[in-house]
XYZ file of C-alpha atoms in Angstrom:
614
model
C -62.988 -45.991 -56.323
C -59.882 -48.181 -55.208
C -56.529 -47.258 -55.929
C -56.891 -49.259 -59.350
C -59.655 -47.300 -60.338
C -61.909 -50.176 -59.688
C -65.901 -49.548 -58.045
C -65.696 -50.442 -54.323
C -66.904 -53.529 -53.689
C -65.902 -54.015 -50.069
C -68.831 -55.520 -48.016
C -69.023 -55.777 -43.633
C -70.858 -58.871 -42.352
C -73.226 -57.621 -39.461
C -73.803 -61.077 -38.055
C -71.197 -63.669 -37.676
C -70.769 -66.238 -35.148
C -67.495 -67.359 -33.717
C -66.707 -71.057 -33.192
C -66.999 -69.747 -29.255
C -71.067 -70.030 -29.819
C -70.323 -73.399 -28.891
C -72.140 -76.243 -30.848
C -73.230 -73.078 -32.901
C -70.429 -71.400 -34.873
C -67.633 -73.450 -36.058
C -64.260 -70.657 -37.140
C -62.131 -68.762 -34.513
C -62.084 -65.392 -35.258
C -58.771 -64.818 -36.486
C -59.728 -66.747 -39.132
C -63.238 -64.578 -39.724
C -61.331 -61.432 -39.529
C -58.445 -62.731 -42.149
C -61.102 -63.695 -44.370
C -62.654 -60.352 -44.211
C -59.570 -58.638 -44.268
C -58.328 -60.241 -47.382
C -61.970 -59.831 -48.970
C -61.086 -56.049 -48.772
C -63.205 -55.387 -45.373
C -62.826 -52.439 -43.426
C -65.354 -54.091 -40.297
C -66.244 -57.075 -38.796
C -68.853 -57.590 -36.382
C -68.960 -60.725 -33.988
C -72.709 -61.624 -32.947
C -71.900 -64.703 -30.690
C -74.940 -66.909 -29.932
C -75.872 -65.618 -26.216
C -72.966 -64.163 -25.248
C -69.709 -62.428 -25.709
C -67.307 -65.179 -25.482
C -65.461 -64.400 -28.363
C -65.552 -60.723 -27.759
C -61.640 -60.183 -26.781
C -60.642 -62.948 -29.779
C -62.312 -60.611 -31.942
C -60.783 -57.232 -30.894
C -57.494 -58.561 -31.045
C -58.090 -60.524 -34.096
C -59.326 -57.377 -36.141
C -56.760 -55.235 -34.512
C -53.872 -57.778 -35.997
C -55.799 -57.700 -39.526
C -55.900 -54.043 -39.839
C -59.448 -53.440 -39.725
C -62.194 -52.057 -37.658
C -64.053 -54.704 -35.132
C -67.930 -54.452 -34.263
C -69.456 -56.524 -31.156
C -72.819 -58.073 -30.710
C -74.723 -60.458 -29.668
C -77.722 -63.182 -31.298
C -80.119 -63.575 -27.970
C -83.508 -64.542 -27.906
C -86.288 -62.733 -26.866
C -89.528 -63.013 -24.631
C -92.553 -60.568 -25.001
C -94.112 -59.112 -21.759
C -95.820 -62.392 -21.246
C -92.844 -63.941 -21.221
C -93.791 -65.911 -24.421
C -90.771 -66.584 -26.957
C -90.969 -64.186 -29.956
C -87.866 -65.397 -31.731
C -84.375 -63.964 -31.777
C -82.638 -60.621 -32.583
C -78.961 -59.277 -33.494
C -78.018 -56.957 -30.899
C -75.009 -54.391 -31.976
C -73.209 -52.111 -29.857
C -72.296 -48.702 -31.456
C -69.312 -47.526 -31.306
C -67.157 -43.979 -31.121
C -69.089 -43.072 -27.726
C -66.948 -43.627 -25.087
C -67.698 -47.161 -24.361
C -71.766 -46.046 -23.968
C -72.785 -48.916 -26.718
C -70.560 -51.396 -25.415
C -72.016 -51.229 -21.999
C -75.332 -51.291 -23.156
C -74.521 -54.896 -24.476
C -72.978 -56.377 -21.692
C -75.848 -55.040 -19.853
C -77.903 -56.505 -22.046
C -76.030 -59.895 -22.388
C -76.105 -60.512 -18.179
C -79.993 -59.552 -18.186
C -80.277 -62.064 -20.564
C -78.687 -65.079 -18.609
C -80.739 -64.103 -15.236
C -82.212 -67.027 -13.323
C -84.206 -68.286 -16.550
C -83.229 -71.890 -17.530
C -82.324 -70.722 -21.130
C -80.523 -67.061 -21.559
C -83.305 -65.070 -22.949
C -83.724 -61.072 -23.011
C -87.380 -59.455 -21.888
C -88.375 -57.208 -24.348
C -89.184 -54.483 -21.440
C -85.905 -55.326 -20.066
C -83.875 -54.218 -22.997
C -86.390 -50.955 -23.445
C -85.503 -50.329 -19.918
C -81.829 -50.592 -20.679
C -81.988 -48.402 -24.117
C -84.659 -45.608 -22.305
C -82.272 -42.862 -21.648
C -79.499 -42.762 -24.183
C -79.589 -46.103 -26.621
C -77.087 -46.780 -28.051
C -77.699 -50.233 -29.789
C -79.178 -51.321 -32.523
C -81.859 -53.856 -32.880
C -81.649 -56.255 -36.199
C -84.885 -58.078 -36.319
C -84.147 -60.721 -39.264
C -85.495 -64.283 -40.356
C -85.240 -65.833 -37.043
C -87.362 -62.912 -35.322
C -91.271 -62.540 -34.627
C -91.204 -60.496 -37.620
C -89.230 -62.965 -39.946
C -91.141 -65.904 -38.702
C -94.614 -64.383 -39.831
C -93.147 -63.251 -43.210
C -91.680 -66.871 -43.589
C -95.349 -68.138 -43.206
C -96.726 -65.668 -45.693
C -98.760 -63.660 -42.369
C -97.787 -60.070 -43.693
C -100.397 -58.873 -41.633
C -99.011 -60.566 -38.274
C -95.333 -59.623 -39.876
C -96.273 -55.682 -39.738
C -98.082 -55.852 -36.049
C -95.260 -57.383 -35.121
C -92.959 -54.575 -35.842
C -95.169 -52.390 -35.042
C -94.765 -53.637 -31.342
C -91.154 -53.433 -31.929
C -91.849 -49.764 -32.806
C -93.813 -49.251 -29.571
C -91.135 -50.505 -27.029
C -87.701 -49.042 -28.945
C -87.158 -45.739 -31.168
C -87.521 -46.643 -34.316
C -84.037 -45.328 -35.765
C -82.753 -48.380 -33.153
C -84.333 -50.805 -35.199
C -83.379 -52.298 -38.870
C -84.808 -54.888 -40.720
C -81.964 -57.884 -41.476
C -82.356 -59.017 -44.900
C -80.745 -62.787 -45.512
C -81.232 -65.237 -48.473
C -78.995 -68.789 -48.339
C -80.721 -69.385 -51.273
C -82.954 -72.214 -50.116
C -86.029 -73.347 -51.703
C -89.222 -71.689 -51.734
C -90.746 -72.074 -48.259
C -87.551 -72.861 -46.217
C -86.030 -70.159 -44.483
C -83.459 -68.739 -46.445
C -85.388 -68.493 -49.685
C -85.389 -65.267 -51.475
C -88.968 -64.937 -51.740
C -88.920 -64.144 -47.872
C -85.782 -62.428 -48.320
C -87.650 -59.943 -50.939
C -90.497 -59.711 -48.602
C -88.634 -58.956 -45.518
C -87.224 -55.434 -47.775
C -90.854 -55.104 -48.741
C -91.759 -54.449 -45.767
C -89.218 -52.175 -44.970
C -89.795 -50.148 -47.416
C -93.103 -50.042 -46.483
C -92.780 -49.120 -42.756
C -90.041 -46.370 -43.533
C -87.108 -48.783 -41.549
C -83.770 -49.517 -42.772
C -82.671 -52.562 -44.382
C -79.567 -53.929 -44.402
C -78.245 -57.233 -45.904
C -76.214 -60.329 -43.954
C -75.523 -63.522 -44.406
C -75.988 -64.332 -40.986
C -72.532 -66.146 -40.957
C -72.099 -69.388 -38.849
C -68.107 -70.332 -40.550
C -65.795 -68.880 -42.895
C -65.573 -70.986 -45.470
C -67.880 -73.549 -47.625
C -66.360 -76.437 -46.491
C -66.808 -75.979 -42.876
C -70.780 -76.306 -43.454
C -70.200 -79.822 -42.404
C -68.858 -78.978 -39.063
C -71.635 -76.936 -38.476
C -73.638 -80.058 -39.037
C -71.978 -81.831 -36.289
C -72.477 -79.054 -33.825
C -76.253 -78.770 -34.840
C -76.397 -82.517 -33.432
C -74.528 -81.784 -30.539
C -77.070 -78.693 -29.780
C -80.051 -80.817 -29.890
C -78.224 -83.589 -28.422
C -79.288 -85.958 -31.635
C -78.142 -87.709 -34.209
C -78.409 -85.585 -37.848
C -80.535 -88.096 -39.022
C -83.615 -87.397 -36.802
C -83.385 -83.715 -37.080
C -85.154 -82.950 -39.642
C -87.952 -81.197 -37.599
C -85.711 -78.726 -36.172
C -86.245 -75.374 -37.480
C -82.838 -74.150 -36.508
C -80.933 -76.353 -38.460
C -79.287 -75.192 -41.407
C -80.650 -76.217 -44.671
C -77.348 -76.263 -46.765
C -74.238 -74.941 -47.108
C -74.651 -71.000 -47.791
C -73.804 -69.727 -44.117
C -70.447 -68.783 -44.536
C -68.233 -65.620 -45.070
C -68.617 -64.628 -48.234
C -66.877 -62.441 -50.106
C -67.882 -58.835 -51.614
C -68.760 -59.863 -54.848
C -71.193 -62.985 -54.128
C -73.154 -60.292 -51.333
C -73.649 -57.984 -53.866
C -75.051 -60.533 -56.473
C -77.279 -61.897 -53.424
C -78.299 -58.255 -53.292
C -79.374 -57.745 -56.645
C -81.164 -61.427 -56.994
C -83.047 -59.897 -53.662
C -84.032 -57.012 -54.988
C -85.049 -58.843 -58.336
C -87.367 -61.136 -57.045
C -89.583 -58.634 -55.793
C -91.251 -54.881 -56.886
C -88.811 -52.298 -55.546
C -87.323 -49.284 -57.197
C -84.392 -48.916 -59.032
C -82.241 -47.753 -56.670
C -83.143 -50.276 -54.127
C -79.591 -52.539 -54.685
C -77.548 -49.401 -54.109
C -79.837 -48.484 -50.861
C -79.301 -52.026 -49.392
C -75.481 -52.030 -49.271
C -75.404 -48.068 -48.750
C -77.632 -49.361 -45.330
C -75.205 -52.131 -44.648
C -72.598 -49.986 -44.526
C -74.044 -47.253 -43.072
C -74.270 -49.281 -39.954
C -70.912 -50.964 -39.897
C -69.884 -47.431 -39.913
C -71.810 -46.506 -36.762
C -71.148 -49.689 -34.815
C -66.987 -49.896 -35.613
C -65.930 -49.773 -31.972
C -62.422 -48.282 -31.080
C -60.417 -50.232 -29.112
C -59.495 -48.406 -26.497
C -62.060 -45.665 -25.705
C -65.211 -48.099 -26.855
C -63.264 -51.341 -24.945
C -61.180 -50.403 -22.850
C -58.371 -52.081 -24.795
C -55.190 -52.091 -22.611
C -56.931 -49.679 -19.941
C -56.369 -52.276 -16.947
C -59.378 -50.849 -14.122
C -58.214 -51.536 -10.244
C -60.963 -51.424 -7.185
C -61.225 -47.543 -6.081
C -58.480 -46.478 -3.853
C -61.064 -46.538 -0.604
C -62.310 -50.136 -1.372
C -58.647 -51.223 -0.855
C -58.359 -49.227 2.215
C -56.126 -46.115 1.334
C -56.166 -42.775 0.750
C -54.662 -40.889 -1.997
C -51.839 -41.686 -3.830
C -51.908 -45.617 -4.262
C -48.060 -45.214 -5.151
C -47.317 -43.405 -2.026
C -49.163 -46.119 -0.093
C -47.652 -48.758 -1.539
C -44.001 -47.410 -1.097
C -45.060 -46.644 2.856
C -46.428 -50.654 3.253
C -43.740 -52.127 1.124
C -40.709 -49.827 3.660
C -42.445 -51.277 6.190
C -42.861 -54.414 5.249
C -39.171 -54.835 4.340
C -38.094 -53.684 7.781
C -39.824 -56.565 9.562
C -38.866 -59.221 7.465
C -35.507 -58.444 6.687
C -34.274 -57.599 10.232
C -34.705 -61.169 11.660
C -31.394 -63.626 11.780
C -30.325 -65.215 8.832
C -32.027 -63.026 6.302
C -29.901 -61.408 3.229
C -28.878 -57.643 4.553
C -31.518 -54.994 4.564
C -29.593 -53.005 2.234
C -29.606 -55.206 -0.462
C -33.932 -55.920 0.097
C -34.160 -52.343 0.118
C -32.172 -51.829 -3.044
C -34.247 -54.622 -4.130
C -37.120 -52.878 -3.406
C -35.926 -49.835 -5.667
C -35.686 -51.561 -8.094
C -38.858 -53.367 -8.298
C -41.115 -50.118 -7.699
C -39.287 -48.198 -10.424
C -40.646 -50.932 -12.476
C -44.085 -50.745 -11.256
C -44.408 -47.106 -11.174
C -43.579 -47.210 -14.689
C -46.031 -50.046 -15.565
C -48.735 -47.399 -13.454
C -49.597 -50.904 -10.979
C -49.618 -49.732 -7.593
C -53.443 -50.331 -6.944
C -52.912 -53.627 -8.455
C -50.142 -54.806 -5.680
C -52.291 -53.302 -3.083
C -55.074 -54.960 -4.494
C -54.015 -58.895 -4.526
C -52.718 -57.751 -0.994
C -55.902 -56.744 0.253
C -57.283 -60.169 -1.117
C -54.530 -62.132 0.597
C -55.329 -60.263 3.889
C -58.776 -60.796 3.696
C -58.080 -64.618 3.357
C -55.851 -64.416 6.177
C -58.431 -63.055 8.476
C -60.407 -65.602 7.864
C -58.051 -68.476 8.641
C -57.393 -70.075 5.626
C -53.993 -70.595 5.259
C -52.476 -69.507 1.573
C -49.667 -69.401 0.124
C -48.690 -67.314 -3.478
C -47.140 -69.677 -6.029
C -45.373 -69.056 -9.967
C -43.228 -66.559 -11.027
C -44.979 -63.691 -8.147
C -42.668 -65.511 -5.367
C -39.517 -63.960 -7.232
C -41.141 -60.110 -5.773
C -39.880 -58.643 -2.928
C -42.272 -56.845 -2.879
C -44.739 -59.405 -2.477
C -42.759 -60.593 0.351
C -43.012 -57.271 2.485
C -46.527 -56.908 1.722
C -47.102 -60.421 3.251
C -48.497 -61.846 0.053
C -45.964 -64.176 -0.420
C -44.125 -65.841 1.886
C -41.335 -67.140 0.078
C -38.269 -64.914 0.633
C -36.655 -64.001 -2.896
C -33.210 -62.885 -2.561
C -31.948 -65.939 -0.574
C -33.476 -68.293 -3.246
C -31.990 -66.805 -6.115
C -35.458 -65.631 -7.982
C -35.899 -63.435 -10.823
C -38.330 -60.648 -10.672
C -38.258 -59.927 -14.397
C -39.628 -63.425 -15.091
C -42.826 -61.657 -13.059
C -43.054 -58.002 -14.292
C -40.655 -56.046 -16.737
C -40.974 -53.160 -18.985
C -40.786 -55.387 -22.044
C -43.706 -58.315 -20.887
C -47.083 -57.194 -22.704
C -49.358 -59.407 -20.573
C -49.893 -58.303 -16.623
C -48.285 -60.317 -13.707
C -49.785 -63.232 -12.391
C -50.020 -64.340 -8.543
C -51.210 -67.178 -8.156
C -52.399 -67.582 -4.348
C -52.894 -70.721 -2.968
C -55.578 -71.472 -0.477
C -57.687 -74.718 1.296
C -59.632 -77.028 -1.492
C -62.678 -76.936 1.062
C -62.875 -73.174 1.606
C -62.290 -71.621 -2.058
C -66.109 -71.095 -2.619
C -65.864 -69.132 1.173
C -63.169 -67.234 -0.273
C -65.006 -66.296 -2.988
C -68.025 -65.335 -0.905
C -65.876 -63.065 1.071
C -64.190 -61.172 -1.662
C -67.706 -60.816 -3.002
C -68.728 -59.304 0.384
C -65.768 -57.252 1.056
C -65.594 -55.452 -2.286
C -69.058 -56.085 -3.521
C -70.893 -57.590 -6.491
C -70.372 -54.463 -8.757
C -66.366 -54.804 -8.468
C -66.632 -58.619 -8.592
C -67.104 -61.535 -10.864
C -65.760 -64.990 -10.969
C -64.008 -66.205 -14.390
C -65.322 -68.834 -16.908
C -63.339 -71.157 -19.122
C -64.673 -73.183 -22.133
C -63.566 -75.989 -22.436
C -62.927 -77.890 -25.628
C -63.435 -81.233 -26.906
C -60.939 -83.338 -26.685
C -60.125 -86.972 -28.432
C -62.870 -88.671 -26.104
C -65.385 -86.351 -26.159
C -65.343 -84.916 -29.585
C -65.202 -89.315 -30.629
C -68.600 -89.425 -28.345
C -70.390 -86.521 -30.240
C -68.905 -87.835 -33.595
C -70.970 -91.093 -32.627
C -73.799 -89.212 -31.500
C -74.250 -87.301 -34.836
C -73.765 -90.539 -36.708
C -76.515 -92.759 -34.978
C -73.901 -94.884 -34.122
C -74.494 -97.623 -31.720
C -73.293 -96.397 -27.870
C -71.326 -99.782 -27.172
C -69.172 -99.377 -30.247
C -68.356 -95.467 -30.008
C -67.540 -95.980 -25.988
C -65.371 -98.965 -26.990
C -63.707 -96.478 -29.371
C -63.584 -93.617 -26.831
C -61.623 -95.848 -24.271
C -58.919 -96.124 -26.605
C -57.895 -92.684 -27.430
C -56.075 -91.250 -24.846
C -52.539 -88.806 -25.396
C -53.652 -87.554 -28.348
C -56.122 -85.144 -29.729
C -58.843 -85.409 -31.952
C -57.488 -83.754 -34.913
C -54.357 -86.481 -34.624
C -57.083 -89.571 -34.631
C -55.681 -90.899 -38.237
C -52.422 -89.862 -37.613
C -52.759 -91.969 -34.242
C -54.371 -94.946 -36.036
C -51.053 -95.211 -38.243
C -48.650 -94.682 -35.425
C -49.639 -96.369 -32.530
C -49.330 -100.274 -32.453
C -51.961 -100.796 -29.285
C -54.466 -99.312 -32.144
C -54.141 -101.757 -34.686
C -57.258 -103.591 -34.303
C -59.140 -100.044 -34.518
C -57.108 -99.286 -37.643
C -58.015 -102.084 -39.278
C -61.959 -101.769 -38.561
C -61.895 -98.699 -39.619
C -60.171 -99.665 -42.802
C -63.072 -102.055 -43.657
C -66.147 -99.426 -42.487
C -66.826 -96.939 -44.228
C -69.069 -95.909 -41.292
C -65.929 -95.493 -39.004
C -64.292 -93.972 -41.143
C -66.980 -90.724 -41.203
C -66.396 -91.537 -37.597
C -62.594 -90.565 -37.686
C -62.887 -87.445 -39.783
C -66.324 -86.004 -38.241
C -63.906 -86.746 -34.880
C -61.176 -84.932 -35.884
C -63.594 -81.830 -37.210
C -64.444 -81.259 -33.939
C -61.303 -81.022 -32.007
C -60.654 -77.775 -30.060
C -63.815 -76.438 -30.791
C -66.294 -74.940 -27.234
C -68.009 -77.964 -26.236
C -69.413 -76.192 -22.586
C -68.589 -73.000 -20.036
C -67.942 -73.852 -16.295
C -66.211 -72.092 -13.565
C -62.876 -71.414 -13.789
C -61.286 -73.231 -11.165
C -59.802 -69.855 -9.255
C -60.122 -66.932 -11.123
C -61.636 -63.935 -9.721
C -62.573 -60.626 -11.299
C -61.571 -57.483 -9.188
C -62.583 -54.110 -10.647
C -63.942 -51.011 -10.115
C -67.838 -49.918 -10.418
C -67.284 -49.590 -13.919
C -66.740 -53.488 -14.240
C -70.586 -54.807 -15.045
C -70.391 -52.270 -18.324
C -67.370 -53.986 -19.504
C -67.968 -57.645 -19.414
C -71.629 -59.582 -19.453
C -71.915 -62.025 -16.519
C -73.829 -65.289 -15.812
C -74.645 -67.284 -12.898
C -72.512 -69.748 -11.860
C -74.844 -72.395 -11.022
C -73.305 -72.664 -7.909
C -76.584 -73.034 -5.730
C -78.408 -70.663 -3.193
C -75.253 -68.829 -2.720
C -75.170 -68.234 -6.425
C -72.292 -65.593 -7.486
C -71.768 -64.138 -11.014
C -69.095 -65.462 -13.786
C -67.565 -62.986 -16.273
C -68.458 -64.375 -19.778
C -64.737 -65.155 -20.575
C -62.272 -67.293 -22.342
C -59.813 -68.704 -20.152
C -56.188 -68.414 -21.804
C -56.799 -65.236 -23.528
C -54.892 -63.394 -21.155
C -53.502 -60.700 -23.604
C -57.098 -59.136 -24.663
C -58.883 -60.072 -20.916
C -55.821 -57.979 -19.113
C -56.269 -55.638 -21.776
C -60.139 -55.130 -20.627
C -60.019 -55.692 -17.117
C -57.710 -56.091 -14.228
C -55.976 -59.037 -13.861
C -57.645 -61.935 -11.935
C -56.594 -62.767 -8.737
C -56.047 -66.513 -8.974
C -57.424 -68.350 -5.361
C -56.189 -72.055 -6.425
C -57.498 -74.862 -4.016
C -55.207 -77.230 -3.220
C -56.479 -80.602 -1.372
C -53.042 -82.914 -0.619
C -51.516 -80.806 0.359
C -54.129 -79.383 3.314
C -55.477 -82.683 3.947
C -53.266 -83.138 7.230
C -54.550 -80.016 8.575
C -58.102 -80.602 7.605
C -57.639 -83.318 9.795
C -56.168 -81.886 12.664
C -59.272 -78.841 12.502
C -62.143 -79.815 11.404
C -64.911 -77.135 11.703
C -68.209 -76.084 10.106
C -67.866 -73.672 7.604
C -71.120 -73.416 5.576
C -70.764 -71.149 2.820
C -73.286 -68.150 3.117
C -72.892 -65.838 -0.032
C -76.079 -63.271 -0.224
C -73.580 -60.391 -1.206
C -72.788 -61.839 -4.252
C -76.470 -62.219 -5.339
C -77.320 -59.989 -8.163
């Protein structure tokens, strides 16, 4: 009962996608999480389509809603054969120390391997759950075992979960119920739905009910639509024969109420007991309750990791080594003519380890110092840039070489008590030998400690105008001849822009007189902001300890034969990322500004990488 003496009627979603399953799900997950929050949720899970992308979005969004966040993943699956059997929902459980979460990321990076499409084995994920699992496995309309029940093959349906049964422990493994209430003989149809608890029943699993959620509200099916076409790379029209497409527009959020009437319509359709509503939540709950991670000991939420004290070439306390370099460092650089007095560096000093002692981020100083060293020794030239100039204590350990005291430069705009995020030092290096950079951190601290970052990067006005077209059908002459013309302004401003801006009148009035461009406009303007691809971020590097490969799932870069392994990450989430891992250590390439001494030494440097191969 609720305060108001009211029945509970609080329901957790189990599968939701974020709008970072690009061309997949279409609502960020603060939005999800409000929604759920102001249903009267207590959990969320985020099941992102192949990945964690939207993993630290979701902590943090949950966390700022005031309720209890569960992680996931939607991957597809290949039998021992390596035949396709489908997809699963993979959730982490939580309240173990992290165990569950690792298991996923694990899971996640197996996944994205060397196979053109990320896909998990079936023996590689019984290999990862054999000692302690700590995941569970939802096997639901889109799985071997949903596909046969869809096509009326109960037979194949139960050998295929009994196979399931074979390769995991059976209290691993639930049955996903989900009805969009689609006609008889498209997926979604309660008929299957009914079947799919039949079955169940039948084989003594658990059954628990989602709406396998793709955005948070009704009205957002359309977008949804738009990123189906984007998927498959065709226009809406002709894809009709796609069995992944959504049917209408029942995917979304939905609140306690309409979950527990889906329940009951489930149940009706089909012979089952009387108390076989009541078991279906109590299952769906039961399971939100074991997979609600905590933050911190389940995340690592705000539990910043730094490379092991050896690996960075000292021995015991990193606070006491840091003092003895930074002394040191300050006595050579300071004692030359025409620098400020050594008293006042010193005192400078003081003041910027007091700060760093509190903040606990000795290891993280020596670290981006041990990077810069290592670049050094290679003889790349670098040079730290932003706000980490203003240290003086990056200038005695050498990893910046802009003096701070005679240039007037803040230290508190790079660290204080009162900043939540983690510095930032940006180092500087040669265009042409980043990727050897890379290579050598890889090397020098090794492939466990290491991973490049990712970025996603949204559409903008010209691309999300180019997919708009696509969609559509639309003829390719007339959308480019549209895409040339938007330029300073985003999609979601494309109206706004066609009443504004004199240079598009002409558009304006076309697309006054067409109805067809004016879909155009607002399909265009649906799609701004949201994931269009993942690429290499253009100098962030992951530095960790051994503990780093069960806190974040990885990928391959796609770099070639000297492939290296990219943390499944949002660039510009900075808050929840620090909060998870140590900060990057930025290695920006800069070519002007090098070019000059390109020319002047030219040598071979082809990049050789087979440390960071995984």
């Amino acid at each position: 009962m609720d305060p108001r003496g009211r029945l509970d009627v609080s329901f957790s979603h189990l599968h939701v996608a974020s709008h970072l399953s690009a061309h997949y799900g279409v609502t960020s997950s603060a939005a999800l999480a409000g929604l759920a929050a102001e249903d009267g949720a207590s959990f969320l899970a985020l099941t992102d389509r192949d990945g964690l992308y939207g993993g630290p979005k979701h902590v943090g969004a949950c966390l700022a809603a005031g309720i209890s966040p569960g992680l996931g993943a939607d991957l597809a699956v290949l039998d021992e054969h390596q035949e396709p059997i489908g997809r699963i929902v993979l959730l982490a459980h939580g309240q173990n120390r992290g165990a569950g979460f690792a298991q996923l990321c694990r899971t996640v990076s197996a996944a994205h391997g060397r196979r053109e499409k990320p896909a998990i084995l079936r023996d590689e994920l019984a290999a990862i759950l054999a000692d302690d699992p700590a995941l569970t496995v939802m096997l639901g309309p889109e799985s071997d075992v949903g596909q046969a029940i869809e096509h009326r093959d109960h037979a194949g349906a139960g050998a295929a979960l009994d196979r399931w049964r074979e390769w995991l422990p059976a209290r691993h493994l639930v049955i996903e119920v989900v009805c969009h209430l689609t006609d008889q003989g498209v997926r979604g149809n309660v008929v299957a739905a009914t079947r799919m608890l039949s079955l169940a029943e039948s084989a003594g699993i658990p059954a628990v009910l989602t709406n396998a959620v793709r955005y948070g509200l009704p009205d957002e099916a359309a977008t949804a639509d738009l990123a189906d076409a984007a998927r498959f790379l065709r226009p809406l029209a002709e894809l009709d024969d796609v069995n992944e497409l959504q049917v209408n527009g029942q995917a979304w959020l939905k609140p306690a109420k309409q979950m527990r009437q889906i329940a009951r319509m489930i149940v009706g359709a089909g012979t089952h007991d009387d108390g076989a509503v009541q078991r279906l939540l109590t299952e769906t709950e039961r399971l939100a309750e074991r997979c609600a991670l905590d933050p911190v000991s389940d995340v690592g939420w705000k539990q910043p990791r730094m490379p092991e004290a050896s690996v960075i070439g000292i021995s015991g306390d990193p606070h006491q080594a840091l003092w003895e370099r930074a002394r040191a460092g300050v006595d050579e650089r300071y004692t030359r003519p025409g620098m400020p007095s050594l008293e006042d560096a010193h005192r400078a000093l003081e003041h910027e380890m007091r700060i760093v002692e509190q903040l606990g981020m000795p290891s993280y100083f020596l670290t981006v110092a041990k990077v810069a060293d290592i670049i050094r020794e290679m003889g790349i030239r670098i040079q730290a840039r932003g706000s980490g100039v203003g240290s003086v204590l990056n200038y005695a350990l050498h990893t910046s070489s802009v003096e701070p005291i005679s240039n007037g430069l803040i230290f508190e705009r790079f660290l204080s008590p009162e900043r939540t995020n983690l510095p930032d030092i940006d180092l500087d290096v040669e265009s042409a030998r980043r990727h050897d950079v890379y290579c050598e951190v890889f090397a020098r601290f090794g492939s466990d400690r290491v991973t490049l970052m990712s970025m996603i990067n949204a559409y903008r006005s010209r691309g999300a105008v180019r997919d708009a077209g696509l969609a559509l059908g639309m003829d390719e002459s007339m959308i480019d001849m549209i895409a040339k013309q938007m330029w300073r302004f985003n999609a979601r401003e494309f109206r706004d822009a066609l009443r504004d801006k004199p240079e598009l009148a002409d558009l304006a009035d076309a697309v006054r007189e067409s109805r067809e461009l004016d879909l155009v406009v607002d399909v265009t303007e649906r799609l701004d902001r949201l994931p269009r691809h993942i690429s290499v971020h253009p100098c962030g590097v992951i530095l960790s300890d051994t503990s780093l490969l069960n806190r974040t799932p990885t990928q391959l870069s796609g770099m070639g034969p000297s492939d290296v392994a990219v943390r499944q990450a949002r660039h510009g989430q900075h808050g929840p990322h620090q909060a998870r891992h140590p900060r990057r250590a930025d290695a920006v390439g800069h070519g002007p500004r090098c070019q000059r001494a390109r020319t002047a030494d030219r040598r071979d440097h082809r990049t050789r990488c087979p440390a960071a191969r995984r």
